[in-house]
Short mmCIF file of C-alpha atoms in Angstrom, two decimals:
data_model
loop_
_atom_site.label_atom_id
_atom_site.label_comp_id
_atom_site.label_asym_id
_atom_site.label_seq_id
_atom_site.Cartn_x
_atom_site.Cartn_y
_atom_site.Cartn_z
CA MET A 1167 66.28 109.74 95.36
CA LYS A 1168 70.08 109.74 95.41
CA LYS A 1169 71.85 106.62 94.18
CA ILE A 1170 74.54 105.10 96.36
CA ILE A 1171 77.83 105.23 94.47
CA SER A 1172 80.79 103.21 95.74
CA GLN A 1173 83.86 105.02 97.04
CA ALA A 1174 86.02 103.34 94.38
CA THR A 1175 83.76 104.71 91.63
CA ILE A 1176 83.76 108.19 93.22
CA ASP A 1177 87.56 108.05 93.27
CA ARG A 1178 87.66 107.32 89.52
CA LEU A 1179 85.21 110.09 88.56
CA PRO A 1180 87.78 112.95 88.77
CA LEU A 1181 90.01 110.98 86.38
CA TYR A 1182 87.10 110.59 83.93
CA PHE A 1183 86.24 114.28 84.32
CA ARG A 1184 89.76 115.48 83.56
CA THR A 1185 90.16 113.17 80.57
CA LEU A 1186 86.76 114.14 79.14
CA ARG A 1187 87.70 117.80 79.39
CA LEU A 1188 90.93 117.16 77.46
CA VAL A 1189 88.96 115.16 74.88
CA GLU A 1190 86.46 118.01 74.56
CA GLU A 1191 89.33 120.46 73.97
CA GLU A 1192 90.41 118.22 71.08
CA SER A 1193 86.92 118.87 69.58
CA ILE A 1194 85.96 115.23 69.91
CA ASN A 1195 82.18 114.87 70.49
CA ILE A 1196 81.78 111.14 70.98
CA ILE A 1197 84.16 108.74 72.73
CA SER A 1198 84.01 104.96 73.13
CA SER A 1199 84.70 103.20 76.41
CA ASP A 1200 87.64 101.52 74.62
CA GLU A 1201 89.25 104.87 73.80
CA LEU A 1202 88.48 106.32 77.24
CA GLY A 1203 89.97 103.17 78.77
CA ARG A 1204 93.11 103.46 76.64
CA ARG A 1205 93.65 107.05 77.75
CA LEU A 1206 93.05 106.24 81.40
CA ASP A 1207 94.59 102.79 81.67
CA ILE A 1208 91.30 101.44 83.00
CA THR A 1209 89.43 98.52 81.39
CA PRO A 1210 86.47 99.46 79.17
CA GLU A 1211 84.32 97.08 81.23
CA GLN A 1212 85.14 99.02 84.42
CA ILE A 1213 84.32 102.32 82.72
CA ARG A 1214 80.97 101.06 81.40
CA LYS A 1215 80.11 99.69 84.86
CA ASP A 1216 81.07 102.95 86.64
CA LEU A 1217 79.14 105.13 84.22
CA ALA A 1218 76.08 102.87 84.23
CA THR A 1219 75.77 103.62 87.98
CA PHE A 1220 74.30 107.02 87.21
CA GLY A 1221 72.21 106.50 84.13
CA GLN A 1222 72.24 105.57 80.49
CA PHE A 1223 74.85 107.55 78.57
CA GLY A 1224 76.62 105.34 76.10
CA ARG A 1225 75.01 104.32 72.86
CA LYS A 1226 75.99 100.77 71.96
CA GLY A 1227 78.50 100.69 69.12
CA ILE A 1228 78.73 104.52 69.10
CA GLY A 1229 80.05 105.76 72.43
CA TYR A 1230 79.51 108.49 74.99
CA ASP A 1231 78.57 112.11 74.31
CA VAL A 1232 81.70 113.82 75.66
CA HIS A 1233 80.11 117.11 76.71
CA GLU A 1234 77.04 115.53 78.30
CA LEU A 1235 79.08 112.98 80.24
CA LYS A 1236 81.60 115.61 81.42
CA GLU A 1237 78.80 117.86 82.74
CA LYS A 1238 77.08 114.94 84.43
CA ILE A 1239 80.26 113.91 86.28
CA GLU A 1240 80.96 117.54 87.21
CA ASN A 1241 77.50 117.69 88.76
CA ILE A 1242 77.76 114.37 90.57
CA LEU A 1243 81.05 115.44 92.15
CA GLY A 1244 79.70 118.92 92.88
CA LEU A 1245 82.66 120.51 91.08
CA GLN A 1246 80.42 123.19 89.56
CA ASN A 1247 80.42 124.71 93.07
CA LYS A 1248 84.01 125.92 92.49
CA TRP A 1249 84.79 125.30 96.16
CA ARG A 1250 87.19 127.68 97.88
CA LEU A 1251 89.79 126.23 100.25
CA ALA A 1252 91.57 127.55 103.33
CA ILE A 1253 94.75 125.73 104.35
CA VAL A 1254 95.58 125.82 108.06
CA GLY A 1255 99.24 125.07 108.79
CA VAL A 1256 101.67 126.40 106.21
CA GLY A 1257 104.52 123.94 106.81
CA HIS A 1258 105.93 121.63 104.15
CA LEU A 1259 102.64 119.91 103.39
CA GLY A 1260 100.48 123.04 103.59
CA GLY A 1261 102.94 124.82 101.30
CA ALA A 1262 102.87 121.90 98.86
CA LEU A 1263 99.05 121.95 98.78
CA ALA A 1264 99.02 125.74 98.26
CA ASN A 1265 101.10 125.12 95.13
CA TYR A 1266 99.34 121.97 93.90
CA VAL A 1267 98.25 122.52 90.30
CA ASN A 1268 95.75 119.67 90.09
CA PHE A 1269 93.23 121.46 92.31
CA ALA A 1270 92.59 124.22 89.79
CA SER A 1271 91.94 121.67 87.04
CA LEU A 1272 88.93 120.47 89.06
CA GLY A 1273 87.63 123.96 89.86
CA PHE A 1274 89.03 124.21 93.40
CA SER A 1275 90.93 127.32 94.45
CA VAL A 1276 92.98 128.20 97.51
CA ALA A 1277 91.41 131.36 98.98
CA ALA A 1278 93.27 131.69 102.28
CA LEU A 1279 96.25 130.40 104.28
CA PHE A 1280 96.59 130.39 108.07
CA ASP A 1281 99.41 129.72 110.48
CA LYS A 1282 100.10 130.45 114.14
CA ASN A 1283 103.83 131.07 113.58
CA LYS A 1284 104.39 134.83 113.67
CA LYS A 1285 107.50 134.39 111.52
CA ILE A 1286 105.51 133.29 108.46
CA VAL A 1287 102.29 135.26 109.04
CA GLY A 1288 102.33 138.07 106.47
CA SER A 1289 104.52 136.16 103.98
CA GLU A 1290 103.11 134.81 100.69
CA VAL A 1291 102.92 131.31 99.24
CA ASN A 1292 101.90 131.04 95.58
CA ASN A 1293 100.79 134.70 95.80
CA ILE A 1294 98.44 133.98 98.72
CA LYS A 1295 99.07 135.83 101.99
CA VAL A 1296 99.55 133.80 105.17
CA ASN A 1297 97.13 135.06 107.83
CA SER A 1298 97.26 134.63 111.58
CA ILE A 1299 95.10 131.81 112.93
CA ASP A 1300 93.68 134.46 115.29
CA ASP A 1301 91.86 136.03 112.33
CA ILE A 1302 90.40 132.76 111.01
CA LYS A 1303 86.72 133.56 111.66
CA LYS A 1304 86.85 136.99 110.03
CA ILE A 1305 88.85 135.94 106.98
CA ILE A 1306 86.95 132.72 106.27
CA ALA A 1307 83.73 134.76 106.12
CA LYS A 1308 85.32 137.53 104.03
CA LYS A 1309 86.91 135.10 101.54
CA SER A 1310 83.80 132.86 101.35
CA VAL A 1311 85.81 129.76 102.20
CA ASP A 1312 83.93 126.45 101.80
CA ILE A 1313 86.53 123.83 102.75
CA GLY A 1314 89.04 123.84 105.59
CA VAL A 1315 92.25 121.90 104.96
CA ILE A 1316 94.11 120.80 108.10
CA THR A 1317 97.89 120.43 107.77
CA VAL A 1318 98.94 121.07 111.37
CA PRO A 1319 100.53 118.49 113.72
CA ALA A 1320 98.19 115.83 115.14
CA ASP A 1321 97.96 117.39 118.61
CA GLU A 1322 96.70 120.70 117.20
CA ALA A 1323 94.29 119.27 114.64
CA GLN A 1324 91.12 118.96 116.75
CA ASN A 1325 91.47 122.56 117.92
CA VAL A 1326 91.85 123.71 114.30
CA ALA A 1327 88.84 121.61 113.25
CA ASP A 1328 86.75 123.29 115.98
CA LEU A 1329 87.88 126.74 114.80
CA LEU A 1330 87.06 125.89 111.18
CA VAL A 1331 83.58 124.60 112.07
CA ALA A 1332 82.92 127.69 114.21
CA ALA A 1333 84.08 129.87 111.31
CA GLY A 1334 81.44 128.26 109.09
CA VAL A 1335 83.26 125.94 106.66
CA LYS A 1336 81.05 123.31 104.95
CA GLY A 1337 83.60 120.51 104.82
CA ILE A 1338 86.98 119.47 106.22
CA TRP A 1339 89.92 117.76 104.53
CA ASN A 1340 92.27 116.47 107.21
CA PHE A 1341 95.92 115.51 106.67
CA ALA A 1342 96.81 115.29 110.37
CA PRO A 1343 97.30 111.68 111.50
CA THR A 1344 94.53 111.72 114.09
CA LYS A 1345 90.81 111.00 114.31
CA LEU A 1346 88.79 114.23 114.40
CA THR A 1347 85.33 114.82 115.82
CA VAL A 1348 83.15 117.18 113.81
CA PRO A 1349 79.37 117.76 113.72
CA PRO A 1350 77.50 115.19 111.57
CA PHE A 1351 76.47 117.84 109.03
CA ILE A 1352 80.14 118.64 108.20
CA PRO A 1353 81.60 116.13 105.72
CA LEU A 1354 85.13 115.10 106.72
CA VAL A 1355 87.68 113.32 104.54
CA ASN A 1356 90.86 112.05 106.16
CA GLU A 1357 93.87 111.87 103.88
CA ASP A 1358 96.79 109.57 104.59
CA LEU A 1359 99.62 109.76 102.08
CA SER A 1360 101.03 106.45 103.24
CA ILE A 1361 98.01 104.49 101.97
CA GLY A 1362 99.13 104.73 98.34
CA LEU A 1363 102.61 103.77 99.44
CA SER A 1364 101.29 100.72 101.27
CA ALA A 1365 99.39 99.68 98.15
CA LEU A 1366 102.66 99.93 96.22
CA SER A 1367 104.37 97.79 98.88
CA TYR A 1368 101.56 95.24 98.50
CA HIS A 1369 102.06 95.04 94.73
CA MET A 1370 105.86 94.84 95.12
CA SER A 1371 105.37 91.86 97.45
CA GLN A 1372 103.20 89.85 95.02
CA GLU A 1373 106.08 88.64 92.79
CA MET B 306 97.96 80.53 95.19
CA LYS B 307 97.57 84.23 95.95
CA LYS B 308 94.10 85.51 96.77
CA ILE B 309 92.80 88.55 94.92
CA ILE B 310 92.19 91.34 97.44
CA SER B 311 90.20 94.40 96.36
CA GLN B 312 91.91 97.79 96.20
CA ALA B 313 89.48 99.19 98.78
CA THR B 314 90.45 96.44 101.24
CA ILE B 315 94.17 96.99 100.55
CA ASP B 316 93.65 100.69 101.27
CA ARG B 317 92.12 99.90 104.67
CA LEU B 318 94.85 97.44 105.73
CA PRO B 319 97.39 100.14 106.75
CA LEU B 320 94.74 101.66 109.03
CA TYR B 321 94.14 98.26 110.64
CA PHE B 322 97.89 97.72 110.96
CA ARG B 323 98.53 101.03 112.70
CA THR B 324 95.59 100.61 115.06
CA LEU B 325 96.58 97.05 115.94
CA ARG B 326 100.09 98.23 116.77
CA LEU B 327 98.69 100.88 119.12
CA VAL B 328 96.40 98.27 120.68
CA GLU B 329 99.36 95.94 121.15
CA GLU B 330 101.31 98.73 122.88
CA GLU B 331 98.38 98.99 125.32
CA SER B 332 99.06 95.31 126.18
CA ILE B 333 95.70 94.24 124.78
CA ASN B 334 95.89 90.70 123.37
CA ILE B 335 92.40 90.21 121.94
CA ILE B 336 90.21 92.78 120.20
CA SER B 337 86.64 92.50 118.91
CA SER B 338 85.57 93.82 115.51
CA ASP B 339 83.25 96.17 117.43
CA GLU B 340 86.15 97.74 119.34
CA LEU B 341 88.40 97.85 116.26
CA GLY B 342 85.53 99.49 114.39
CA ARG B 343 85.00 102.05 117.11
CA ARG B 344 88.67 103.03 117.05
CA LEU B 345 88.75 103.24 113.25
CA ASP B 346 85.29 104.60 112.53
CA ILE B 347 84.61 101.64 110.23
CA THR B 348 81.64 99.29 110.68
CA PRO B 349 82.38 95.95 112.40
CA GLU B 350 80.73 94.20 109.43
CA GLN B 351 83.21 95.83 107.02
CA ILE B 352 86.14 94.82 109.24
CA ARG B 353 84.97 91.21 109.50
CA LYS B 354 84.50 91.08 105.73
CA ASP B 355 87.94 92.59 105.01
CA LEU B 356 89.73 90.28 107.42
CA ALA B 357 87.86 87.19 106.25
CA THR B 358 89.43 87.78 102.79
CA PHE B 359 92.71 86.37 104.01
CA GLY B 360 91.76 83.61 106.38
CA GLN B 361 90.06 82.77 109.61
CA PHE B 362 91.30 84.97 112.46
CA GLY B 363 88.43 86.00 114.63
CA ARG B 364 86.91 83.65 117.13
CA LYS B 365 83.18 84.22 117.32
CA GLY B 366 82.21 86.01 120.54
CA ILE B 367 85.89 86.43 121.51
CA GLY B 368 87.68 88.54 118.91
CA TYR B 369 90.95 88.75 117.04
CA ASP B 370 94.42 87.88 118.32
CA VAL B 371 96.03 91.32 118.12
CA HIS B 372 99.64 90.21 117.57
CA GLU B 373 98.76 87.48 115.04
CA LEU B 374 96.49 89.77 113.02
CA LYS B 375 99.03 92.63 113.05
CA GLU B 376 101.80 90.34 111.75
CA LYS B 377 99.52 88.87 109.09
CA ILE B 378 98.58 92.34 107.77
CA GLU B 379 102.23 93.43 107.87
CA ASN B 380 103.08 90.42 105.71
CA ILE B 381 100.22 90.90 103.27
CA LEU B 382 101.26 94.52 102.71
CA GLY B 383 104.93 93.55 102.57
CA LEU B 384 105.76 96.11 105.27
CA GLN B 385 108.28 93.74 106.85
CA ASN B 386 110.52 94.60 103.87
CA LYS B 387 111.19 98.02 105.45
CA TRP B 388 111.31 99.60 101.99
CA ARG B 389 113.73 102.45 101.41
CA LEU B 390 112.55 105.44 99.37
CA ALA B 391 114.30 107.94 97.15
CA ILE B 392 112.42 111.16 96.41
CA VAL B 393 113.22 112.82 93.09
CA GLY B 394 112.25 116.50 93.00
CA VAL B 395 112.73 118.36 96.28
CA GLY B 396 110.18 121.13 95.74
CA HIS B 397 107.22 121.77 98.04
CA LEU B 398 105.73 118.29 97.65
CA GLY B 399 109.05 116.42 97.73
CA GLY B 400 110.02 118.38 100.83
CA ALA B 401 106.68 117.59 102.46
CA LEU B 402 107.11 113.87 101.75
CA ALA B 403 110.68 113.92 103.11
CA ASN B 404 109.19 115.19 106.37
CA TYR B 405 106.05 113.03 106.44
CA VAL B 406 105.92 111.19 109.75
CA ASN B 407 103.37 108.55 108.76
CA PHE B 408 105.85 106.71 106.54
CA ALA B 409 108.06 105.67 109.43
CA SER B 410 105.07 104.28 111.31
CA LEU B 411 104.65 101.74 108.49
CA GLY B 412 108.34 100.85 108.27
CA PHE B 413 109.19 103.03 105.25
CA SER B 414 112.25 105.29 105.37
CA VAL B 415 113.54 108.03 103.10
CA ALA B 416 117.08 107.00 102.12
CA ALA B 417 117.92 109.58 99.46
CA LEU B 418 116.77 112.86 97.89
CA PHE B 419 117.53 114.06 94.37
CA ASP B 420 117.10 117.31 92.49
CA LYS B 421 118.53 118.86 89.35
CA ASN B 422 118.61 122.40 90.81
CA LYS B 423 122.24 123.17 91.71
CA LYS B 424 121.01 125.68 94.32
CA ILE B 425 119.51 123.00 96.54
CA VAL B 426 121.87 120.09 95.78
CA GLY B 427 124.05 119.71 98.87
CA SER B 428 121.44 121.16 101.25
CA GLU B 429 119.57 118.97 103.76
CA VAL B 430 115.88 118.25 104.29
CA ASN B 431 114.94 116.42 107.48
CA ASN B 432 118.66 115.58 107.89
CA ILE B 433 118.84 113.93 104.46
CA LYS B 434 121.26 115.38 101.93
CA VAL B 435 119.91 116.46 98.54
CA ASN B 436 121.96 114.79 95.78
CA SER B 437 122.35 115.75 92.15
CA ILE B 438 120.12 113.80 89.76
CA ASP B 439 123.34 113.11 87.82
CA ASP B 440 124.43 110.74 90.62
CA ILE B 441 121.13 108.85 90.81
CA LYS B 442 122.43 105.46 89.62
CA LYS B 443 125.40 105.40 91.98
CA ILE B 444 123.51 106.59 95.06
CA ILE B 445 120.45 104.41 94.58
CA ALA B 446 122.73 101.36 94.51
CA LYS B 447 124.80 102.58 97.47
CA LYS B 448 121.74 103.41 99.62
CA SER B 449 119.85 100.22 98.62
CA VAL B 450 116.81 102.21 97.50
CA ASP B 451 113.72 100.11 96.72
CA ILE B 452 111.10 102.71 95.76
CA GLY B 453 111.45 105.80 93.59
CA VAL B 454 109.09 108.67 94.42
CA ILE B 455 108.51 111.13 91.58
CA THR B 456 107.68 114.71 92.60
CA VAL B 457 108.97 116.59 89.56
CA PRO B 458 106.79 118.53 87.06
CA ALA B 459 104.76 116.44 84.59
CA ASP B 460 107.04 117.08 81.61
CA GLU B 461 110.09 115.73 83.47
CA ALA B 462 108.39 112.72 85.05
CA GLN B 463 108.89 110.11 82.32
CA ASN B 464 112.59 110.91 82.10
CA VAL B 465 112.90 110.51 85.89
CA ALA B 466 110.95 107.23 85.76
CA ASP B 467 113.37 105.92 83.11
CA LEU B 468 116.36 106.95 85.28
CA LEU B 469 114.85 105.26 88.34
CA VAL B 470 114.15 102.02 86.47
CA ALA B 471 117.68 102.03 85.00
CA ALA B 472 119.04 102.62 88.52
CA GLY B 473 117.28 99.46 89.71
CA VAL B 474 114.33 100.54 91.84
CA LYS B 475 111.65 97.86 92.39
CA GLY B 476 108.62 100.16 92.41
CA ILE B 477 107.56 103.70 91.54
CA TRP B 478 105.22 106.08 93.38
CA ASN B 479 104.29 108.90 91.02
CA PHE B 480 102.86 112.27 92.09
CA ALA B 481 103.36 113.99 88.72
CA PRO B 482 100.03 114.51 86.91
CA THR B 483 100.92 112.42 83.88
CA LYS B 484 100.66 108.81 82.71
CA LEU B 485 104.03 107.04 82.94
CA THR B 486 105.27 104.04 81.00
CA VAL B 487 107.37 101.59 83.00
CA PRO B 488 108.30 97.93 82.43
CA PRO B 489 105.54 95.49 83.47
CA PHE B 490 107.68 94.05 86.28
CA ILE B 491 107.89 97.46 88.04
CA PRO B 492 104.76 98.18 90.11
CA LEU B 493 103.60 101.78 89.66
CA VAL B 494 101.14 103.66 91.87
CA ASN B 495 99.92 107.06 90.70
CA GLU B 496 98.95 109.46 93.46
CA ASP B 497 96.56 112.34 92.88
CA LEU B 498 95.90 114.52 95.90
CA SER B 499 92.79 115.99 94.35
CA ILE B 500 90.93 112.65 94.45
CA GLY B 501 90.28 112.91 98.20
CA LEU B 502 89.22 116.51 97.69
CA SER B 503 86.78 115.47 94.96
CA ALA B 504 85.32 112.84 97.28
CA LEU B 505 84.80 115.59 99.86
CA SER B 506 83.11 117.75 97.21
CA TYR B 507 80.85 114.80 96.38
CA HIS B 508 79.80 114.39 100.03
CA MET B 509 79.30 118.15 100.43
CA SER B 510 76.93 118.05 97.44
CA GLN B 511 74.70 115.29 98.82
CA GLU B 512 72.77 117.49 101.28
#
């Protein structure tokens, strides 16, 4: 049986994963929630609560086994799958994502880029060739793409989502400001960059 | 006394705000949590719980006053401040943010761009001139910038944060993958684009 893990906890797991990997590289085998909290700027109580969600790892007064905990989080997040991304829409945002270094640190890689603009098809971004959207089905199969990333304008996004689903992607990450309809077996995450900014505005208004 | 509102609720408020504004434009005065939930793909129970956090709005069996609720959320998030942003680092990500349409829909505007690269200083992105980082103090004062957005590489981010604080910004939104130190009176939100992607990986691994 799968445990239900809250979205907030899921959102903290990549931070834990990255920090544990750095800690492991420092040849540290055991880490306390205090030290993990200090490195992450998260309270030790929050860390113990998050990690308790998926089993007993810490040993009281000793700490967590760094390697064991890192592997467990990697598995929970499914990062061991080394998912391959295709970005559709190589404008400012698509170009930024094609160059975003943090993906690689979690095992993601950008395998393909697509655009409909003939002027950029054939060019390269971060050493990845931009393909024509007309070839999406063929290239997604050839490059074993798992995740489709949508960075086209809102009015083109549903069409792109349909193409990605038809091409066989297993999940969709949508940056277009619109609600997409996809089959229930295709996980969809909508990203909105202004949410973090609104949270900042909230904190700036609490003085 | 200020109520404590959970981060997850704060993150949903901009979605409510934007939807309520659309609803208002359709000349709808009252909306039920069912209808709001349908438009947002959030359960009515979750919406009622979120909105109950900051007072009694809904009338049982009738719904929410659209205008009243929209204004209340705008105030809670501080969006009525119409914050002005300065983006430091006009690479792929900085350029994408300078062009990001969703900011304007929440009242944010990009007032200034900065870079240290002489080749792009003086050019324009989305009709906004790129200034030299050397002029940051003068221009942030002149343009009444409230929020500094950091989109420089990790090893330059702390220096940029220090410059922004010295220039008088009231909050910092950091995209650089590093932990920044800022004075306690300056709210700081760290953005990591790979967190949404990790959540997608998690959902794709739950089959």
